Amino acid sequence: MAPYEIAARGEIEDGNVSMRISCRREGVSVEIQFSAIKLAAFDVDGTILRGENICGCIARNIGSSVEMDAFELLRSQDEIAAGREAMLEWHAPFGSANLIGHLSELRLAPGVKEGFARLKDGGVKIALVSITWKFAVGWLASELGADFAVGTGWQRDGTIAHFGRKIRPTI
């Protein structure tokens, strides 16, 4: 009996991320191909964006940069939760729709649009995930053609749905 020849190869072809496994024995060949990635999730601030982050951009435009700089120094979950409550007080008078108007000033990391296009062409769903405001993550997701946006919720009743390890968001 002749031995099997087995080969496996991962590749990106026309934006399709796939794995090919070939098995050949005595002139008979079988090839199996499957997509290895169905969803790619990306952090926003510092990954998709370069330079100023979402909340910093908003703060600069509404005159709250000093307060935002203090927020950036917070470390514990309790401090950050309290800081978000304070941040909501700065943002609420403007409304999320007006705050979104400032986000066009954000700078994307090099190659983000091209990379997202390749993933989408390959059938990969894209999620943007951040602890920043969900309305802002949603705007960016829409601009980039991402399928999902996960972030901290600013509820209609003026409360905050904190995103973190105790909360399991649905996308």
PDB file of C-alpha atoms in Angstrom:
ATOM      1  CA  MET A   1       0.000   0.000   0.000  1.00  0.00           C
ATOM      2  CA  ALA A   2       1.394   3.405  -1.000  1.00  0.00           C
ATOM      3  CA  PRO A   3       1.694   6.110   1.676  1.00  0.00           C
ATOM      4  CA  TYR A   4      -0.586   9.132   1.764  1.00  0.00           C
ATOM      5  CA  GLU A   5       0.763  12.522   0.784  1.00  0.00           C
ATOM      6  CA  ILE A   6      -0.866  15.211   2.895  1.00  0.00           C
ATOM      7  CA  ALA A   7      -0.368  18.955   2.514  1.00  0.00           C
ATOM      8  CA  ALA A   8      -1.999  21.835   4.348  1.00  0.00           C
ATOM      9  CA  ARG A   9      -1.740  25.464   3.323  1.00  0.00           C
ATOM     10  CA  GLY A  10      -3.344  28.677   4.618  1.00  0.00           C
ATOM     11  CA  GLU A  11      -3.799  31.517   2.177  1.00  0.00           C
ATOM     12  CA  ILE A  12      -5.500  34.771   1.400  1.00  0.00           C
ATOM     13  CA  GLU A  13      -6.828  34.784  -2.136  1.00  0.00           C
ATOM     14  CA  ASP A  14      -9.042  37.622  -3.401  1.00  0.00           C
ATOM     15  CA  GLY A  15      -9.587  38.626   0.203  1.00  0.00           C
ATOM     16  CA  ASN A  16     -10.741  35.121   1.167  1.00  0.00           C
ATOM     17  CA  VAL A  17      -8.927  33.740   4.192  1.00  0.00           C
ATOM     18  CA  SER A  18      -8.928  29.977   3.786  1.00  0.00           C
ATOM     19  CA  MET A  19      -7.206  26.715   4.561  1.00  0.00           C
ATOM     20  CA  ARG A  20      -6.633  24.005   1.970  1.00  0.00           C
ATOM     21  CA  ILE A  21      -5.919  20.418   2.925  1.00  0.00           C
ATOM     22  CA  SER A  22      -4.932  18.020   0.169  1.00  0.00           C
ATOM     23  CA  CYS A  23      -4.603  14.286   0.497  1.00  0.00           C
ATOM     24  CA  ARG A  24      -3.228  12.129  -2.330  1.00  0.00           C
ATOM     25  CA  ARG A  25      -2.707   8.393  -2.560  1.00  0.00           C
ATOM     26  CA  GLU A  26      -2.045   6.234  -5.596  1.00  0.00           C
ATOM     27  CA  GLY A  27      -3.020   8.962  -8.049  1.00  0.00           C
ATOM     28  CA  VAL A  28      -6.293   9.818  -6.308  1.00  0.00           C
ATOM     29  CA  SER A  29      -6.435  13.307  -4.837  1.00  0.00           C
ATOM     30  CA  VAL A  30      -8.944  14.887  -2.455  1.00  0.00           C
ATOM     31  CA  GLU A  31      -8.911  18.576  -1.574  1.00  0.00           C
ATOM     32  CA  ILE A  32     -10.901  20.263   1.165  1.00  0.00           C
ATOM     33  CA  GLN A  33     -11.144  24.029   1.505  1.00  0.00           C
ATOM     34  CA  PHE A  34     -12.755  25.960   4.323  1.00  0.00           C
ATOM     35  CA  SER A  35     -12.734  29.513   5.540  1.00  0.00           C
ATOM     36  CA  ALA A  36     -10.849  29.848   8.791  1.00  0.00           C
ATOM     37  CA  ILE A  37     -12.206  33.228   9.862  1.00  0.00           C
ATOM     38  CA  LYS A  38     -15.852  34.266  10.087  1.00  0.00           C
ATOM     39  CA  LEU A  39     -15.517  37.317  12.376  1.00  0.00           C
ATOM     40  CA  ALA A  40     -12.680  39.752  13.015  1.00  0.00           C
ATOM     41  CA  ALA A  41     -13.010  42.089  16.018  1.00  0.00           C
ATOM     42  CA  PHE A  42     -10.911  45.222  16.409  1.00  0.00           C
ATOM     43  CA  ASP A  43     -10.374  47.618  19.289  1.00  0.00           C
ATOM     44  CA  VAL A  44     -10.890  51.229  18.251  1.00  0.00           C
ATOM     45  CA  ASP A  45      -8.689  53.711  20.144  1.00  0.00           C
ATOM     46  CA  GLY A  46      -5.020  52.981  19.400  1.00  0.00           C
ATOM     47  CA  THR A  47      -5.787  50.144  16.975  1.00  0.00           C
ATOM     48  CA  ILE A  48      -8.117  51.449  14.273  1.00  0.00           C
ATOM     49  CA  LEU A  49      -7.401  55.069  15.212  1.00  0.00           C
ATOM     50  CA  ARG A  50      -4.061  56.841  15.535  1.00  0.00           C
ATOM     51  CA  GLY A  51      -3.397  59.912  17.613  1.00  0.00           C
ATOM     52  CA  GLU A  52      -6.391  61.377  19.395  1.00  0.00           C
ATOM     53  CA  ASN A  53      -9.018  58.942  20.673  1.00  0.00           C
ATOM     54  CA  ILE A  54     -12.787  59.317  20.305  1.00  0.00           C
ATOM     55  CA  CYS A  55     -13.471  60.854  23.716  1.00  0.00           C
ATOM     56  CA  GLY A  56     -10.462  63.170  23.399  1.00  0.00           C
ATOM     57  CA  CYS A  57     -11.731  64.439  20.049  1.00  0.00           C
ATOM     58  CA  ILE A  58     -15.178  65.115  21.456  1.00  0.00           C
ATOM     59  CA  ALA A  59     -13.772  66.753  24.605  1.00  0.00           C
ATOM     60  CA  ARG A  60     -11.504  69.066  22.600  1.00  0.00           C
ATOM     61  CA  ASN A  61     -14.449  70.199  20.502  1.00  0.00           C
ATOM     62  CA  ILE A  62     -16.782  70.901  23.427  1.00  0.00           C
ATOM     63  CA  GLY A  63     -14.207  72.551  25.690  1.00  0.00           C
ATOM     64  CA  SER A  64     -13.693  69.642  28.120  1.00  0.00           C
ATOM     65  CA  SER A  65     -10.073  68.705  27.386  1.00  0.00           C
ATOM     66  CA  VAL A  66      -8.889  69.325  30.966  1.00  0.00           C
ATOM     67  CA  GLU A  67     -11.612  67.057  32.337  1.00  0.00           C
ATOM     68  CA  MET A  68     -10.830  64.420  29.705  1.00  0.00           C
ATOM     69  CA  ASP A  69      -7.121  64.475  30.585  1.00  0.00           C
ATOM     70  CA  ALA A  70      -8.085  63.765  34.218  1.00  0.00           C
ATOM     71  CA  PHE A  71     -10.377  60.928  33.092  1.00  0.00           C
ATOM     72  CA  GLU A  72      -7.523  59.312  31.147  1.00  0.00           C
ATOM     73  CA  LEU A  73      -5.587  58.946  34.439  1.00  0.00           C
ATOM     74  CA  LEU A  74      -8.300  56.820  36.085  1.00  0.00           C
ATOM     75  CA  ARG A  75      -7.435  53.132  36.526  1.00  0.00           C
ATOM     76  CA  SER A  76      -9.971  51.186  38.616  1.00  0.00           C
ATOM     77  CA  GLN A  77     -13.336  50.053  37.252  1.00  0.00           C
ATOM     78  CA  ASP A  78     -15.138  52.063  39.940  1.00  0.00           C
ATOM     79  CA  GLU A  79     -13.190  55.242  39.086  1.00  0.00           C
ATOM     80  CA  ILE A  80     -13.827  54.781  35.376  1.00  0.00           C
ATOM     81  CA  ALA A  81     -17.553  54.164  35.954  1.00  0.00           C
ATOM     82  CA  ALA A  82     -17.781  57.371  38.017  1.00  0.00           C
ATOM     83  CA  GLY A  83     -15.739  59.189  35.370  1.00  0.00           C
ATOM     84  CA  ARG A  84     -18.168  58.106  32.668  1.00  0.00           C
ATOM     85  CA  GLU A  85     -21.030  59.534  34.715  1.00  0.00           C
ATOM     86  CA  ALA A  86     -19.172  62.865  34.859  1.00  0.00           C
ATOM     87  CA  MET A  87     -18.400  62.649  31.142  1.00  0.00           C
ATOM     88  CA  LEU A  88     -22.082  62.165  30.421  1.00  0.00           C
ATOM     89  CA  GLU A  89     -22.740  65.476  32.181  1.00  0.00           C
ATOM     90  CA  TRP A  90     -20.319  67.227  29.766  1.00  0.00           C
ATOM     91  CA  HIS A  91     -21.794  65.491  26.710  1.00  0.00           C
ATOM     92  CA  ALA A  92     -25.528  65.496  27.468  1.00  0.00           C
ATOM     93  CA  PRO A  93     -26.155  69.176  26.630  1.00  0.00           C
ATOM     94  CA  PHE A  94     -24.850  68.563  23.097  1.00  0.00           C
ATOM     95  CA  GLY A  95     -26.610  65.266  22.325  1.00  0.00           C
ATOM     96  CA  SER A  96     -24.966  62.311  20.643  1.00  0.00           C
ATOM     97  CA  ALA A  97     -25.947  63.420  17.120  1.00  0.00           C
ATOM     98  CA  ASN A  98     -24.072  66.713  17.528  1.00  0.00           C
ATOM     99  CA  LEU A  99     -21.061  64.992  19.094  1.00  0.00           C
ATOM    100  CA  ILE A 100     -20.814  62.620  16.116  1.00  0.00           C
ATOM    101  CA  GLY A 101     -20.233  65.683  13.930  1.00  0.00           C
ATOM    102  CA  HIS A 102     -16.769  66.065  15.448  1.00  0.00           C
ATOM    103  CA  LEU A 103     -15.647  62.495  14.745  1.00  0.00           C
ATOM    104  CA  SER A 104     -14.726  63.162  11.115  1.00  0.00           C
ATOM    105  CA  GLU A 105     -11.542  64.738  12.545  1.00  0.00           C
ATOM    106  CA  LEU A 106     -10.275  61.338  13.766  1.00  0.00           C
ATOM    107  CA  ARG A 107      -7.253  59.806  12.003  1.00  0.00           C
ATOM    108  CA  LEU A 108      -7.403  56.180  10.866  1.00  0.00           C
ATOM    109  CA  ALA A 109      -4.404  53.908  11.131  1.00  0.00           C
ATOM    110  CA  PRO A 110      -2.728  53.276   7.767  1.00  0.00           C
ATOM    111  CA  GLY A 111      -4.351  50.509   5.742  1.00  0.00           C
ATOM    112  CA  VAL A 112      -7.564  50.203   7.791  1.00  0.00           C
ATOM    113  CA  LYS A 113      -9.927  50.830   4.872  1.00  0.00           C
ATOM    114  CA  GLU A 114      -8.007  48.517   2.561  1.00  0.00           C
ATOM    115  CA  GLY A 115      -7.745  45.791   5.206  1.00  0.00           C
ATOM    116  CA  PHE A 116     -11.443  45.971   6.003  1.00  0.00           C
ATOM    117  CA  ALA A 117     -12.272  45.783   2.278  1.00  0.00           C
ATOM    118  CA  ARG A 118     -10.162  42.617   1.918  1.00  0.00           C
ATOM    119  CA  LEU A 119     -11.843  41.014   4.904  1.00  0.00           C
ATOM    120  CA  LYS A 120     -15.319  41.938   3.629  1.00  0.00           C
ATOM    121  CA  ASP A 121     -14.473  40.623   0.154  1.00  0.00           C
ATOM    122  CA  GLY A 122     -13.546  37.339   1.825  1.00  0.00           C
ATOM    123  CA  GLY A 123     -16.878  37.097   3.611  1.00  0.00           C
ATOM    124  CA  VAL A 124     -15.476  37.970   7.035  1.00  0.00           C
ATOM    125  CA  LYS A 125     -17.774  39.947   9.344  1.00  0.00           C
ATOM    126  CA  ILE A 126     -16.129  42.870  11.169  1.00  0.00           C
ATOM    127  CA  ALA A 127     -16.821  44.119  14.690  1.00  0.00           C
ATOM    128  CA  LEU A 128     -15.494  47.263  16.342  1.00  0.00           C
ATOM    129  CA  VAL A 129     -15.227  46.911  20.108  1.00  0.00           C
ATOM    130  CA  SER A 130     -14.426  49.675  22.585  1.00  0.00           C
ATOM    131  CA  ILE A 131     -15.204  50.923  26.071  1.00  0.00           C
ATOM    132  CA  THR A 132     -15.919  54.332  24.522  1.00  0.00           C
ATOM    133  CA  TRP A 133     -19.448  55.473  23.668  1.00  0.00           C
ATOM    134  CA  LYS A 134     -21.413  53.018  21.551  1.00  0.00           C
ATOM    135  CA  PHE A 135     -22.918  55.849  19.455  1.00  0.00           C
ATOM    136  CA  ALA A 136     -19.401  56.865  18.393  1.00  0.00           C
ATOM    137  CA  VAL A 137     -18.274  53.267  17.750  1.00  0.00           C
ATOM    138  CA  GLY A 138     -21.460  52.781  15.726  1.00  0.00           C
ATOM    139  CA  TRP A 139     -20.701  55.847  13.622  1.00  0.00           C
ATOM    140  CA  LEU A 140     -17.167  54.634  12.936  1.00  0.00           C
ATOM    141  CA  ALA A 141     -18.432  51.122  12.135  1.00  0.00           C
ATOM    142  CA  SER A 142     -20.855  52.611   9.626  1.00  0.00           C
ATOM    143  CA  GLU A 143     -18.115  54.745   8.048  1.00  0.00           C
ATOM    144  CA  LEU A 144     -15.839  51.710   7.663  1.00  0.00           C
ATOM    145  CA  GLY A 145     -18.487  49.183   6.640  1.00  0.00           C
ATOM    146  CA  ALA A 146     -18.130  47.107   9.824  1.00  0.00           C
ATOM    147  CA  ASP A 147     -21.005  44.805  10.706  1.00  0.00           C
ATOM    148  CA  PHE A 148     -21.112  45.258  14.481  1.00  0.00           C
ATOM    149  CA  ALA A 149     -20.328  47.968  17.037  1.00  0.00           C
ATOM    150  CA  VAL A 150     -19.888  47.304  20.750  1.00  0.00           C
ATOM    151  CA  GLY A 151     -19.368  50.067  23.280  1.00  0.00           C
ATOM    152  CA  THR A 152     -20.627  51.823  26.379  1.00  0.00           C
ATOM    153  CA  GLY A 153     -24.297  52.680  26.035  1.00  0.00           C
ATOM    154  CA  TRP A 154     -25.704  56.153  26.623  1.00  0.00           C
ATOM    155  CA  GLN A 155     -29.325  55.257  27.258  1.00  0.00           C
ATOM    156  CA  ARG A 156     -32.289  57.445  26.288  1.00  0.00           C
ATOM    157  CA  ASP A 157     -33.130  57.939  29.957  1.00  0.00           C
ATOM    158  CA  GLY A 158     -29.698  59.489  30.557  1.00  0.00           C
ATOM    159  CA  THR A 159     -28.180  56.442  32.238  1.00  0.00           C
ATOM    160  CA  ILE A 160     -25.102  54.523  31.180  1.00  0.00           C
ATOM    161  CA  ALA A 161     -24.915  50.821  30.289  1.00  0.00           C
ATOM    162  CA  HIS A 162     -21.310  50.242  31.336  1.00  0.00           C
ATOM    163  CA  PHE A 163     -19.301  47.953  29.095  1.00  0.00           C
ATOM    164  CA  GLY A 164     -16.793  45.784  30.869  1.00  0.00           C
ATOM    165  CA  ARG A 165     -16.144  42.353  32.247  1.00  0.00           C
ATOM    166  CA  LYS A 166     -19.363  42.287  34.312  1.00  0.00           C
ATOM    167  CA  ILE A 167     -21.539  43.146  31.320  1.00  0.00           C
ATOM    168  CA  ARG A 168     -21.852  40.761  28.387  1.00  0.00           C
ATOM    169  CA  PRO A 169     -22.953  42.807  25.364  1.00  0.00           C
ATOM    170  CA  THR A 170     -24.864  41.232  22.524  1.00  0.00           C
ATOM    171  CA  ILE A 171     -23.858  42.066  18.985  1.00  0.00           C
TER     172      ILE A 171
END
